GROMACS .gro file of C-alpha atoms in nm:
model
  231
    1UNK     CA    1   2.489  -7.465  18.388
    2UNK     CA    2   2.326  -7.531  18.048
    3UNK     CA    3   2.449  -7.737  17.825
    4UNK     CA    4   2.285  -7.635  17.553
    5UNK     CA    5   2.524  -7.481  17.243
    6UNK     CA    6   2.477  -7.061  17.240
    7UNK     CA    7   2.597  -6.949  16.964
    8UNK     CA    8   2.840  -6.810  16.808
    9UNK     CA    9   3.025  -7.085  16.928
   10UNK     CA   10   3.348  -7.201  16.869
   11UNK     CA   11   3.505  -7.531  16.917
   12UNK     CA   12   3.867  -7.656  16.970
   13UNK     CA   13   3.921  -8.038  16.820
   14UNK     CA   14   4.282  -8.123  16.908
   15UNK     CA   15   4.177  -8.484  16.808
   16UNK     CA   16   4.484  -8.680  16.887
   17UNK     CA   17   4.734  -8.379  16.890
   18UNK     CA   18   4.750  -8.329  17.209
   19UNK     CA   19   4.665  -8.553  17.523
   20UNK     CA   20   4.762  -8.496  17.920
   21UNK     CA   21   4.870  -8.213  18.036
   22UNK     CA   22   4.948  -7.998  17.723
   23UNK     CA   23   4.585  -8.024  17.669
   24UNK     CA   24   4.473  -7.957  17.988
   25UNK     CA   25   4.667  -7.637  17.987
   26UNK     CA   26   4.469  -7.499  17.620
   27UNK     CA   27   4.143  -7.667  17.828
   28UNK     CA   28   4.219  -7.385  18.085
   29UNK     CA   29   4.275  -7.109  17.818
   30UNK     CA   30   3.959  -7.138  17.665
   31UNK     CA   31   3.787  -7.192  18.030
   32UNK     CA   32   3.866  -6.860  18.045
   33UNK     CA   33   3.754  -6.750  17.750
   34UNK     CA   34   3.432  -6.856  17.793
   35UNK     CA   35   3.414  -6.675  18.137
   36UNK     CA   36   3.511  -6.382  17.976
   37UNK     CA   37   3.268  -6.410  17.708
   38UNK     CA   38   2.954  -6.543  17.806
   39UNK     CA   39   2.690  -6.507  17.555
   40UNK     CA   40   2.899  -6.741  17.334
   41UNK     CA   41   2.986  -7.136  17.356
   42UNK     CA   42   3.330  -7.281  17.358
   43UNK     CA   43   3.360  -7.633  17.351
   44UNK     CA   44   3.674  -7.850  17.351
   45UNK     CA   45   3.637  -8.166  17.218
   46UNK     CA   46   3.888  -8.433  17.393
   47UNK     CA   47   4.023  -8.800  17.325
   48UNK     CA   48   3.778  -9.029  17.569
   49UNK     CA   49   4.097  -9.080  17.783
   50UNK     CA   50   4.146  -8.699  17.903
   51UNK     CA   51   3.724  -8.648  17.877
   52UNK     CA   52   3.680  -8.644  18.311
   53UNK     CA   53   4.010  -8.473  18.349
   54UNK     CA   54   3.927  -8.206  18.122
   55UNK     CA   55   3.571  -8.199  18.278
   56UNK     CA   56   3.754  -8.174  18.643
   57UNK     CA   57   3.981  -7.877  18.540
   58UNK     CA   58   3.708  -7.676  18.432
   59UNK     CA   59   3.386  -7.498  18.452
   60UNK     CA   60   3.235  -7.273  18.138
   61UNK     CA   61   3.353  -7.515  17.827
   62UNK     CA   62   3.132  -7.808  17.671
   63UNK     CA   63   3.340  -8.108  17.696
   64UNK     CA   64   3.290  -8.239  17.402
   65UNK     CA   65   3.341  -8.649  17.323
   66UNK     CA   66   3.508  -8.675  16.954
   67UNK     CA   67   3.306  -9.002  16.859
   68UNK     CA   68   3.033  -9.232  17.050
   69UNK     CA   69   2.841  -9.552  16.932
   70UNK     CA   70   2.466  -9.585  16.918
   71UNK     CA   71   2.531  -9.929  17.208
   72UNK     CA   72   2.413  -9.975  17.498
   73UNK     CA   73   2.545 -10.114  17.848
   74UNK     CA   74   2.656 -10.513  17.712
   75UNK     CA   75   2.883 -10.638  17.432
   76UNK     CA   76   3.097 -10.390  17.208
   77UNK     CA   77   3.463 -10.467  17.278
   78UNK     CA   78   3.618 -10.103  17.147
   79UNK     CA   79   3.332  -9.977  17.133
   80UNK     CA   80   3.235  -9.554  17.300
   81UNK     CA   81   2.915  -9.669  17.555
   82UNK     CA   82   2.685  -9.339  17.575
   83UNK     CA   83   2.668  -9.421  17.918
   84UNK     CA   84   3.031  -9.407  17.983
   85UNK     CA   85   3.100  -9.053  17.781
   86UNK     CA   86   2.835  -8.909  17.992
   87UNK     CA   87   2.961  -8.967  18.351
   88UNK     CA   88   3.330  -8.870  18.206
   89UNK     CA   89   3.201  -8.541  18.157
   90UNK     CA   90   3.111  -8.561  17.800
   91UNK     CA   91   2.810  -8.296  17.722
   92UNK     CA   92   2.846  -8.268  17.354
   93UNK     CA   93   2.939  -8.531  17.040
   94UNK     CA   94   3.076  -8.522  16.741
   95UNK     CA   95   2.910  -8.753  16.471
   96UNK     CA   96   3.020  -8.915  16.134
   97UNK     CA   97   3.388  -8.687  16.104
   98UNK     CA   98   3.569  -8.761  15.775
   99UNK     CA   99   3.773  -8.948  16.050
  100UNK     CA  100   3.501  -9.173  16.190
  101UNK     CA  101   3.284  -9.193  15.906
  102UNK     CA  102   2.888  -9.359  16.058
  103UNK     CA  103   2.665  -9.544  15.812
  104UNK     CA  104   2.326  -9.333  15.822
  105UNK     CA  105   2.166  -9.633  16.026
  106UNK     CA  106   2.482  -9.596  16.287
  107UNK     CA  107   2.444  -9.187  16.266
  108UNK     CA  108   2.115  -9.230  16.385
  109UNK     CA  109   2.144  -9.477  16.651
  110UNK     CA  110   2.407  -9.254  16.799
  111UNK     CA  111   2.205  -8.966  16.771
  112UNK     CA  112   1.897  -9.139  16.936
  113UNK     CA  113   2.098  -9.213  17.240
  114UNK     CA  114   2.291  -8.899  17.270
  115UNK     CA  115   1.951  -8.726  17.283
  116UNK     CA  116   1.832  -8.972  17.590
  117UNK     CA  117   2.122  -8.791  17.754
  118UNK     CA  118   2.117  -8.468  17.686
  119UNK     CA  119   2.434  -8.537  17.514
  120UNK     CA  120   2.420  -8.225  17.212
  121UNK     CA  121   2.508  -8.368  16.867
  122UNK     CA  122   2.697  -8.190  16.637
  123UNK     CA  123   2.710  -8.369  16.286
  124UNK     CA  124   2.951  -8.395  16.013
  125UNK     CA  125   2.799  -8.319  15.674
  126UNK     CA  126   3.048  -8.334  15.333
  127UNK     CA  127   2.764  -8.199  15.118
  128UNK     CA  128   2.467  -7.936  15.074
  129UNK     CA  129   2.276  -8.277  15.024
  130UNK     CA  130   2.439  -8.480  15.307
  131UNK     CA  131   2.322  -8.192  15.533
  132UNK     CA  132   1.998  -8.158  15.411
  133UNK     CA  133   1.964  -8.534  15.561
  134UNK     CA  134   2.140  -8.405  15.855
  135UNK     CA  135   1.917  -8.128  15.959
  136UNK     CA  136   1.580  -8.351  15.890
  137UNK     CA  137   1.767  -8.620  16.089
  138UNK     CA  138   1.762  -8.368  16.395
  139UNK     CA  139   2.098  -8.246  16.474
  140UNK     CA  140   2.200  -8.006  16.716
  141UNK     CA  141   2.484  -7.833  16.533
  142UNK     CA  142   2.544  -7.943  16.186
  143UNK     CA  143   2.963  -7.875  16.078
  144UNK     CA  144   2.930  -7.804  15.725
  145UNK     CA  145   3.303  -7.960  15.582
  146UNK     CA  146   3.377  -8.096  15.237
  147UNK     CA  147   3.639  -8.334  15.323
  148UNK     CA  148   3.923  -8.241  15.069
  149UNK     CA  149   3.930  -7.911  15.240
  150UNK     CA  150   3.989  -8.031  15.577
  151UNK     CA  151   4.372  -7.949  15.721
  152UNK     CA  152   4.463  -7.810  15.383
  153UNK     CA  153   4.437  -7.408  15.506
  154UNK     CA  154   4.185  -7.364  15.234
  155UNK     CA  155   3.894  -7.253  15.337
  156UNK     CA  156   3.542  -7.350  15.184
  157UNK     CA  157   3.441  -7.051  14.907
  158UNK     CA  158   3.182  -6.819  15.009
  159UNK     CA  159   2.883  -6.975  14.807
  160UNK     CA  160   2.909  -7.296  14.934
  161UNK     CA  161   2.927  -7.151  15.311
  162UNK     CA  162   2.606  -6.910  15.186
  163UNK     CA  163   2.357  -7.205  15.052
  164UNK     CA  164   2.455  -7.440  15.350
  165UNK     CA  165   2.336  -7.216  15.598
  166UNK     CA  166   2.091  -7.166  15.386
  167UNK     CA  167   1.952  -7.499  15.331
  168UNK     CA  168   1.950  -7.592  15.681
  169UNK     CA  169   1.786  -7.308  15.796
  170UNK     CA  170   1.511  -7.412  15.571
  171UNK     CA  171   1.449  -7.738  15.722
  172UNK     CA  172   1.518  -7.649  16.081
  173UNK     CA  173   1.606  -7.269  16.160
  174UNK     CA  174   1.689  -7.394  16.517
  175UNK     CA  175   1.999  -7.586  16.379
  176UNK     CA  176   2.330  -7.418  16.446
  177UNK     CA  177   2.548  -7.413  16.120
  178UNK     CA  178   2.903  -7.452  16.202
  179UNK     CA  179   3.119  -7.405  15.927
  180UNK     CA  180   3.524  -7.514  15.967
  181UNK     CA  181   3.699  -7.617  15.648
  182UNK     CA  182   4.024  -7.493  15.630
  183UNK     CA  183   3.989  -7.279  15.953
  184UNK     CA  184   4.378  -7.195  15.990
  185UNK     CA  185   4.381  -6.777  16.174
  186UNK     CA  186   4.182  -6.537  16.313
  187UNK     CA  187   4.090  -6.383  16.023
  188UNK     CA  188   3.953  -6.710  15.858
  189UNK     CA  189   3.756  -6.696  16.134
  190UNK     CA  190   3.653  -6.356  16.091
  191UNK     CA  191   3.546  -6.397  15.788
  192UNK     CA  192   3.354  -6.750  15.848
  193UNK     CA  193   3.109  -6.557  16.088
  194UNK     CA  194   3.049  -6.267  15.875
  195UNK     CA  195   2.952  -6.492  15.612
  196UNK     CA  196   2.656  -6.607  15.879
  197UNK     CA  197   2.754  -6.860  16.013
  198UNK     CA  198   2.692  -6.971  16.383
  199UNK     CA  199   2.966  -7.118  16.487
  200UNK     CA  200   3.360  -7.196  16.387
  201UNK     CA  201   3.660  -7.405  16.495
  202UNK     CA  202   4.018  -7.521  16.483
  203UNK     CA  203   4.249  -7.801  16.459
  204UNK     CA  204   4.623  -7.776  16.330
  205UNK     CA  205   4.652  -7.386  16.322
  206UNK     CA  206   4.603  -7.408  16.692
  207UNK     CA  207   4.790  -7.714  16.772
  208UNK     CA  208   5.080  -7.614  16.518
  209UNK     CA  209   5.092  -7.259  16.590
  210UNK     CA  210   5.378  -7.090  16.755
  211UNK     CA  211   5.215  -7.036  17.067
  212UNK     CA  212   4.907  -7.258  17.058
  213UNK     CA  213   4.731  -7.049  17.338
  214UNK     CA  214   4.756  -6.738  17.160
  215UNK     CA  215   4.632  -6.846  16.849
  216UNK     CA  216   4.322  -7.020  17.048
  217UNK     CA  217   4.257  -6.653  17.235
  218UNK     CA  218   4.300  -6.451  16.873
  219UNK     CA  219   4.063  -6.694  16.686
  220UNK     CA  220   3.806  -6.656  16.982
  221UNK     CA  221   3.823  -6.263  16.985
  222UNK     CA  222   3.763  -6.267  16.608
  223UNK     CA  223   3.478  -6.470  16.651
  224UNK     CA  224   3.303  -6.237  16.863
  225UNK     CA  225   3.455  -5.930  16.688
  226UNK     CA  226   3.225  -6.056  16.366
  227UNK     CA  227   2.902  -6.171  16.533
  228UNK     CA  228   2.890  -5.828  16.678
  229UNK     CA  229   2.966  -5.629  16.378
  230UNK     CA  230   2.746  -5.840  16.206
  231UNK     CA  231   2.428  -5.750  16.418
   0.00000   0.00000   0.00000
């Protein structure tokens, strides 16, 4: 199996939400999911604890690592070895969150040795200007996010979700564009896609939802609902 990001794509960050077997059983859900729909990517990205367990339970997602340091194999007491989130499972990163913030010298060291793996990098970027630096840096995926939007249900407007895709597209049109502020139902996500982007995901309107498993399968059928009718 590839492990390369199709697109659209959409990604489930439960960050530390959920751990064990309540996230083993979403894990599943969106297993299926991606069975079911193929030409897209779901990834699942999973505190380094639950990464092989997750991994072990299933076969379509991207297991996806939420952080990992530009070390290698030595010192670094705390630290996320490369080497380690690959044979958990890991196949995908997340880089510089509003959470775990990387200086640009730290973004790229990670990025260097995610790339020795195979490991695809998908990189928090706050501005149009932070990922302009982003895409010439050589992301992956680039998740467009000003951080006072994230977990408030308010989803970035559409101009600034228009000249982000825009920009990066311009530097590298091979860069997927994720765009996620504020991503709270189905028709957020809709409407993300439509806009043009490539990719979408969730956090708290999963994880707090009624039925978390529902929400997960409603957001996902949106998301290829609007790639479709967009054409």
């Amino acid at each position: 199996m590839t492990n390369n990001i199709n697109y659209p794509f959409f990604v489930f960050n439960p960050k530390s939400y959920l751990y064990g077997e309540d996230l083993l059983l979403i894990a599943k859900r969106a297993d299926e999911l991606a069975m079911k729909y193929p030409e897209c990517s779901i990834l699942v990205t999973v505190p380094y604890t639950d990464i092989s367990a997750v991994k072990n339970a299933t076969k379509k997602i991207i297991v996806t690592a939420q952080h990992m340091d530009g070390i290698k194999p030595g010192r670094g007491v705390g630290h996320v070895l490369p080497e380690a989130v690959y044979h958990a499972g890991a196949r995908a990163v997340f880089l510089n969150h509003a959470e775990r913030p990387l200086t640009i010298s730290d973004l790229g060291k990670s990025m260097k040795r995610a790339k020795e793996f195979g490991i695809q990098t998908i990189v928090c970027a706050d501005s149009i200007d932070e990922a302009r630096a982003v895409a010439i840096m050589g992301a992956d995926v680039i998740l467009c996010e000003p951080t006072e939007l994230i977990g408030t249900g308010k989803t970035s407007d559409d101009s600034y979700i228009q000249q982000t895709n825009q920009a990066i597209k311009a530097i590298n049109e091979n860069i997927l564009v994720m765009q996620a502020a504020g991503i709270s139902t189905a028709d957020d996500v809709y409407r993300t896609i439509k806009l043009g982007a490539d990719g979408t995901g969730c956090t708290s309107g999963i994880t707090t939802a009624d039925s978390p498993i529902d929400m997960l399968t409603d957001m996902v059928d949106a998301l290829v609902r609007a790639y479709k009718e967009r054409g």
